């Protein structure tokens, strides 16, 4: 059986959707915090099991009979390492034979502060003795397009990435790669640096938004501190604002760029372009 953690989350739900195209529902396990949110999966025949990243014992029980695990990184930045340790320990106790983990693009050399917990988790996997694959995901296009409505309203897209190239792809693109790796044999031991086929700058993103919407939008580059302050004033939590600002500065240093096209090779098609993503958003 194949289990997916965070199965009702944004990436987990898409990974299960992709798995259902090629794997019998009865061979899939959706691990969720709230089973009520997974009714749709249960109705399709997917095994829904309750477990929280903070509860190692519950995770061990949820992984009973599971051969392969797609470990989608926790969304709780700052608590990820401890939570991932619980899952890896549970997987070891339950006899899981393979883990695919969603890490960060070039985690070992990334300028983003986000890398730290991912590197710690990668080290835990190496020490676990369980065969594993690292899915080092680049940025999701959705991360930036969430700001599109405000940019269209004010005519300004703000950030701190300068002219850094961002090779993003959609969550669905990354989910398709994860589904393939966890459902096929032969991927253990590989490190996949995953990113979009086409890279763009925030200036180019603003220009494309303007072109498709018919409304003038320009990019305004801010300092890390000013961008973080702007995000906080918009209502985002302080820690999350600081994280996004740090990531933008990391992008200016090449932290979100990769041109290997590993992702499109894995999914057997081109990744979704930023123009297509904007079209869908609008």
CSV table of C-alpha atoms in Angstrom, one decimal:
chain,number,residue,atom,x,y,z
A,1,UNK,CA,0.0,0.0,0.0
A,2,UNK,CA,1.0,3.6,-0.6
A,3,UNK,CA,0.3,6.3,2.1
A,4,UNK,CA,0.2,10.0,1.7
A,5,UNK,CA,0.6,12.4,4.6
A,6,UNK,CA,-1.3,15.7,4.7
A,7,UNK,CA,-3.8,14.1,2.3
A,8,UNK,CA,-6.4,16.8,2.5
A,9,UNK,CA,-3.8,19.6,2.2
A,10,UNK,CA,-3.2,21.5,-1.0
A,11,UNK,CA,-0.3,19.3,-2.3
A,12,UNK,CA,-1.5,16.0,-0.7
A,13,UNK,CA,-4.9,16.2,-2.2
A,14,UNK,CA,-3.4,16.7,-5.7
A,15,UNK,CA,-0.9,13.9,-5.2
A,16,UNK,CA,-3.8,11.5,-4.3
A,17,UNK,CA,-5.7,12.7,-7.3
A,18,UNK,CA,-2.7,11.8,-9.5
A,19,UNK,CA,-2.2,8.5,-7.8
A,20,UNK,CA,-5.8,7.5,-8.3
A,21,UNK,CA,-5.2,7.6,-12.1
A,22,UNK,CA,-2.9,4.6,-11.9
A,23,UNK,CA,-3.3,2.9,-8.5
A,24,UNK,CA,-6.4,1.1,-7.2
A,25,UNK,CA,-8.1,3.2,-4.5
A,26,UNK,CA,-8.0,0.3,-2.1
A,27,UNK,CA,-4.1,0.3,-2.2
A,28,UNK,CA,-4.0,4.0,-1.1
A,29,UNK,CA,-3.9,5.3,2.4
A,30,UNK,CA,-4.8,9.0,3.1
A,31,UNK,CA,-3.4,10.1,6.4
A,32,UNK,CA,-5.3,13.1,7.8
A,33,UNK,CA,-5.8,15.1,10.9
A,34,UNK,CA,-9.5,15.4,10.3
A,35,UNK,CA,-11.2,12.4,8.6
A,36,UNK,CA,-14.4,14.4,8.1
A,37,UNK,CA,-12.5,16.4,5.5
A,38,UNK,CA,-11.6,13.2,3.6
A,39,UNK,CA,-15.1,12.0,3.0
A,40,UNK,CA,-14.7,12.3,-0.7
A,41,UNK,CA,-11.6,10.1,-0.7
A,42,UNK,CA,-13.3,7.5,1.5
A,43,UNK,CA,-16.2,7.4,-1.0
A,44,UNK,CA,-13.7,6.6,-3.8
A,45,UNK,CA,-12.4,3.7,-1.8
A,46,UNK,CA,-9.3,5.2,-0.4
A,47,UNK,CA,-8.3,4.1,3.1
A,48,UNK,CA,-8.6,7.1,5.4
A,49,UNK,CA,-6.6,7.0,8.6
A,50,UNK,CA,-6.3,9.6,11.3
A,51,UNK,CA,-2.9,10.8,12.6
A,52,UNK,CA,-1.1,14.1,13.4
A,53,UNK,CA,2.5,14.9,12.8
A,54,UNK,CA,2.9,15.5,16.5
A,55,UNK,CA,1.7,12.0,17.5
A,56,UNK,CA,4.2,9.3,16.7
A,57,UNK,CA,2.1,6.5,18.1
A,58,UNK,CA,-0.9,7.4,16.0
A,59,UNK,CA,1.3,7.6,12.9
A,60,UNK,CA,2.8,4.2,13.6
A,61,UNK,CA,-0.8,2.8,13.7
A,62,UNK,CA,-1.8,4.7,10.6
A,63,UNK,CA,1.2,3.2,8.7
A,64,UNK,CA,0.3,-0.4,9.4
A,65,UNK,CA,0.6,-2.5,6.2
A,66,UNK,CA,2.0,0.5,4.3
A,67,UNK,CA,5.0,-0.3,1.9
A,68,UNK,CA,5.6,3.2,0.5
A,69,UNK,CA,5.1,6.6,2.1
A,70,UNK,CA,4.8,10.1,0.4
A,71,UNK,CA,5.9,12.3,3.3
A,72,UNK,CA,4.6,15.8,2.4
A,73,UNK,CA,6.5,18.3,4.6
A,74,UNK,CA,4.5,19.8,7.5
A,75,UNK,CA,3.1,23.3,7.0
A,76,UNK,CA,4.2,24.4,10.5
A,77,UNK,CA,7.5,26.0,9.8
A,78,UNK,CA,9.6,26.0,13.0
A,79,UNK,CA,8.1,22.7,14.1
A,80,UNK,CA,8.8,20.7,11.0
A,81,UNK,CA,11.9,18.9,12.0
A,82,UNK,CA,10.4,17.5,15.2
A,83,UNK,CA,7.2,16.5,13.4
A,84,UNK,CA,9.0,14.9,10.5
A,85,UNK,CA,11.1,12.9,13.1
A,86,UNK,CA,7.9,11.5,14.5
A,87,UNK,CA,6.8,10.3,11.0
A,88,UNK,CA,10.1,8.8,10.1
A,89,UNK,CA,10.3,7.0,13.5
A,90,UNK,CA,6.8,5.8,12.9
A,91,UNK,CA,7.6,4.6,9.4
A,92,UNK,CA,10.6,2.6,10.8
A,93,UNK,CA,8.4,1.0,13.5
A,94,UNK,CA,5.7,0.1,11.0
A,95,UNK,CA,8.1,-1.5,8.5
A,96,UNK,CA,7.7,1.0,5.7
A,97,UNK,CA,10.1,0.1,2.9
A,98,UNK,CA,10.4,3.4,1.0
A,99,UNK,CA,9.8,7.1,1.7
A,100,UNK,CA,9.5,10.0,-0.9
A,101,UNK,CA,10.0,13.4,0.9
A,102,UNK,CA,9.0,16.8,-0.4
A,103,UNK,CA,12.1,18.9,0.3
A,104,UNK,CA,13.3,22.3,-1.0
A,105,UNK,CA,15.0,23.1,-4.3
A,106,UNK,CA,18.8,22.7,-3.8
A,107,UNK,CA,18.2,22.4,-0.1
A,108,UNK,CA,21.9,21.7,0.5
A,109,UNK,CA,23.0,25.0,-0.9
A,110,UNK,CA,19.9,27.2,-0.9
A,111,UNK,CA,20.1,30.8,0.4
A,112,UNK,CA,16.5,30.5,1.8
A,113,UNK,CA,16.1,30.1,5.6
A,114,UNK,CA,13.4,27.5,4.8
A,115,UNK,CA,16.3,25.1,3.9
A,116,UNK,CA,17.3,24.4,7.5
A,117,UNK,CA,14.4,22.1,8.5
A,118,UNK,CA,14.4,20.4,5.1
A,119,UNK,CA,18.2,19.6,5.4
A,120,UNK,CA,17.6,18.3,9.0
A,121,UNK,CA,14.8,16.0,7.7
A,122,UNK,CA,17.0,14.8,4.8
A,123,UNK,CA,19.7,13.9,7.3
A,124,UNK,CA,17.1,12.0,9.4
A,125,UNK,CA,16.1,10.0,6.4
A,126,UNK,CA,19.7,9.1,5.6
A,127,UNK,CA,20.1,7.9,9.2
A,128,UNK,CA,16.8,6.0,9.2
A,129,UNK,CA,18.0,3.1,7.1
A,130,UNK,CA,14.8,3.3,5.0
A,131,UNK,CA,15.4,3.7,1.3
A,132,UNK,CA,14.2,7.2,0.2
A,133,UNK,CA,14.0,9.7,-2.6
A,134,UNK,CA,14.2,13.5,-2.2
A,135,UNK,CA,11.7,15.5,-4.2
A,136,UNK,CA,13.3,18.9,-3.8
A,137,UNK,CA,10.4,21.1,-4.9
A,138,UNK,CA,10.9,24.6,-6.2
A,139,UNK,CA,8.4,27.4,-5.8
A,140,UNK,CA,4.7,26.9,-6.4
A,141,UNK,CA,3.3,29.4,-8.9
A,142,UNK,CA,0.3,29.8,-6.6
A,143,UNK,CA,2.6,31.3,-4.0
A,144,UNK,CA,3.0,34.4,-6.0
A,145,UNK,CA,-0.4,34.4,-7.8
A,146,UNK,CA,-2.2,34.7,-4.4
A,147,UNK,CA,-1.0,38.3,-4.6
A,148,UNK,CA,-2.5,38.9,-8.0
A,149,UNK,CA,-5.9,40.4,-6.8
A,150,UNK,CA,-4.2,43.0,-4.7
A,151,UNK,CA,-1.7,43.8,-7.5
A,152,UNK,CA,-4.5,44.3,-9.9
A,153,UNK,CA,-6.4,46.5,-7.5
A,154,UNK,CA,-3.5,48.8,-6.7
A,155,UNK,CA,-1.5,48.5,-10.0
A,156,UNK,CA,1.6,47.4,-8.1
A,157,UNK,CA,3.1,44.0,-7.5
A,158,UNK,CA,5.5,44.2,-4.5
A,159,UNK,CA,8.4,41.9,-3.6
A,160,UNK,CA,12.0,41.8,-2.7
A,161,UNK,CA,13.3,39.4,-5.4
A,162,UNK,CA,15.0,42.0,-7.6
A,163,UNK,CA,15.6,40.5,-11.0
A,164,UNK,CA,16.1,37.0,-9.6
A,165,UNK,CA,14.8,34.2,-11.9
A,166,UNK,CA,12.0,32.1,-10.5
A,167,UNK,CA,11.5,28.7,-12.1
A,168,UNK,CA,8.1,27.9,-10.7
A,169,UNK,CA,5.5,25.3,-11.5
A,170,UNK,CA,2.1,24.5,-10.2
A,171,UNK,CA,1.3,22.3,-7.3
A,172,UNK,CA,-0.4,19.9,-9.7
A,173,UNK,CA,2.9,19.6,-11.6
A,174,UNK,CA,4.8,18.7,-8.4
A,175,UNK,CA,2.1,16.4,-7.3
A,176,UNK,CA,2.3,14.5,-10.5
A,177,UNK,CA,6.0,13.9,-10.0
A,178,UNK,CA,5.5,12.8,-6.4
A,179,UNK,CA,2.8,10.3,-7.5
A,180,UNK,CA,5.0,8.8,-10.1
A,181,UNK,CA,8.0,8.5,-7.8
A,182,UNK,CA,6.0,6.9,-4.9
A,183,UNK,CA,4.1,4.5,-7.2
A,184,UNK,CA,7.0,3.2,-9.3
A,185,UNK,CA,10.1,1.2,-8.4
A,186,UNK,CA,13.6,2.4,-9.2
A,187,UNK,CA,13.6,5.9,-7.7
A,188,UNK,CA,15.2,5.1,-4.3
A,189,UNK,CA,18.5,6.9,-3.7
A,190,UNK,CA,17.7,9.7,-6.2
A,191,UNK,CA,17.7,13.4,-5.4
A,192,UNK,CA,15.3,15.2,-7.8
A,193,UNK,CA,15.8,19.0,-8.2
A,194,UNK,CA,12.3,20.0,-9.4
A,195,UNK,CA,11.4,23.3,-11.0
A,196,UNK,CA,9.5,24.8,-13.9
A,197,UNK,CA,10.7,24.7,-17.5
A,198,UNK,CA,10.5,28.4,-17.8
A,199,UNK,CA,11.9,31.0,-15.4
A,200,UNK,CA,10.6,34.5,-14.9
A,201,UNK,CA,11.3,37.6,-12.8
A,202,UNK,CA,8.7,39.5,-10.8
A,203,UNK,CA,8.9,42.3,-13.3
A,204,UNK,CA,8.0,39.8,-16.0
A,205,UNK,CA,5.2,38.5,-13.8
A,206,UNK,CA,3.8,42.0,-13.4
A,207,UNK,CA,4.0,42.6,-17.1
A,208,UNK,CA,2.1,39.3,-17.9
A,209,UNK,CA,-0.6,40.2,-15.3
A,210,UNK,CA,-1.0,43.6,-17.0
A,211,UNK,CA,-1.1,42.0,-20.5
A,212,UNK,CA,-3.7,39.5,-19.6
A,213,UNK,CA,-5.9,41.6,-17.4
A,214,UNK,CA,-5.7,44.8,-19.5
A,215,UNK,CA,-4.9,46.7,-16.3
A,216,UNK,CA,-1.5,48.4,-15.7
A,217,UNK,CA,0.6,46.6,-13.2
A,218,UNK,CA,4.3,47.4,-12.4
A,219,UNK,CA,6.7,45.6,-10.1
A,220,UNK,CA,8.1,47.5,-7.1
A,221,UNK,CA,11.2,46.1,-5.5
A,222,UNK,CA,11.5,46.6,-1.8
A,223,UNK,CA,14.1,45.9,0.8
A,224,UNK,CA,13.6,42.7,2.9
A,225,UNK,CA,12.5,44.7,5.9
A,226,UNK,CA,10.1,46.9,4.0
A,227,UNK,CA,8.5,43.9,2.2
A,228,UNK,CA,8.1,42.1,5.5
A,229,UNK,CA,6.5,45.2,7.0
A,230,UNK,CA,4.1,45.5,4.0
A,231,UNK,CA,3.0,41.9,4.4
A,232,UNK,CA,2.4,42.3,8.1
A,233,UNK,CA,0.3,45.5,7.5
A,234,UNK,CA,-1.7,43.4,5.0
A,235,UNK,CA,-2.6,41.1,7.9
A,236,UNK,CA,-0.1,38.2,7.4
A,237,UNK,CA,1.4,36.7,10.6
A,238,UNK,CA,4.8,38.1,11.6
A,239,UNK,CA,6.7,34.9,11.3
A,240,UNK,CA,5.1,34.1,7.9
A,241,UNK,CA,5.8,37.6,6.6
A,242,UNK,CA,9.4,37.3,7.6
A,243,UNK,CA,9.7,33.9,5.9
A,244,UNK,CA,8.2,35.2,2.6
A,245,UNK,CA,10.5,38.2,2.6
A,246,UNK,CA,13.5,36.0,3.3
A,247,UNK,CA,12.4,33.7,0.4
A,248,UNK,CA,12.1,36.6,-2.0
A,249,UNK,CA,15.6,37.8,-1.1
A,250,UNK,CA,16.8,34.2,-1.6
A,251,UNK,CA,15.2,34.3,-5.0
A,252,UNK,CA,17.3,37.4,-5.9
A,253,UNK,CA,20.3,35.2,-5.1
A,254,UNK,CA,19.2,32.4,-7.5
A,255,UNK,CA,17.6,30.2,-4.8
A,256,UNK,CA,14.4,29.6,-6.8
A,257,UNK,CA,16.1,28.9,-10.1
A,258,UNK,CA,16.9,25.6,-11.8
A,259,UNK,CA,17.1,24.8,-15.5
A,260,UNK,CA,17.6,21.0,-15.4
A,261,UNK,CA,13.9,20.3,-16.5
A,262,UNK,CA,13.9,17.3,-14.2
A,263,UNK,CA,10.3,18.0,-13.3
A,264,UNK,CA,9.0,17.9,-16.9
A,265,UNK,CA,11.0,14.8,-17.5
A,266,UNK,CA,9.4,13.0,-14.6
A,267,UNK,CA,5.9,14.0,-15.5
A,268,UNK,CA,6.3,13.4,-19.2
A,269,UNK,CA,5.1,16.8,-20.3
A,270,UNK,CA,6.0,20.5,-20.1
A,271,UNK,CA,5.4,22.2,-16.8
A,272,UNK,CA,2.6,24.7,-16.5
A,273,UNK,CA,3.9,28.1,-17.6
A,274,UNK,CA,3.3,31.2,-15.5
A,275,UNK,CA,1.2,32.6,-18.4
A,276,UNK,CA,-1.1,29.6,-18.2
A,277,UNK,CA,-1.3,29.9,-14.4
A,278,UNK,CA,-2.2,33.6,-14.6
A,279,UNK,CA,-4.9,32.8,-17.2
A,280,UNK,CA,-6.4,30.3,-14.8
A,281,UNK,CA,-6.2,32.7,-11.9
A,282,UNK,CA,-7.9,35.5,-13.8
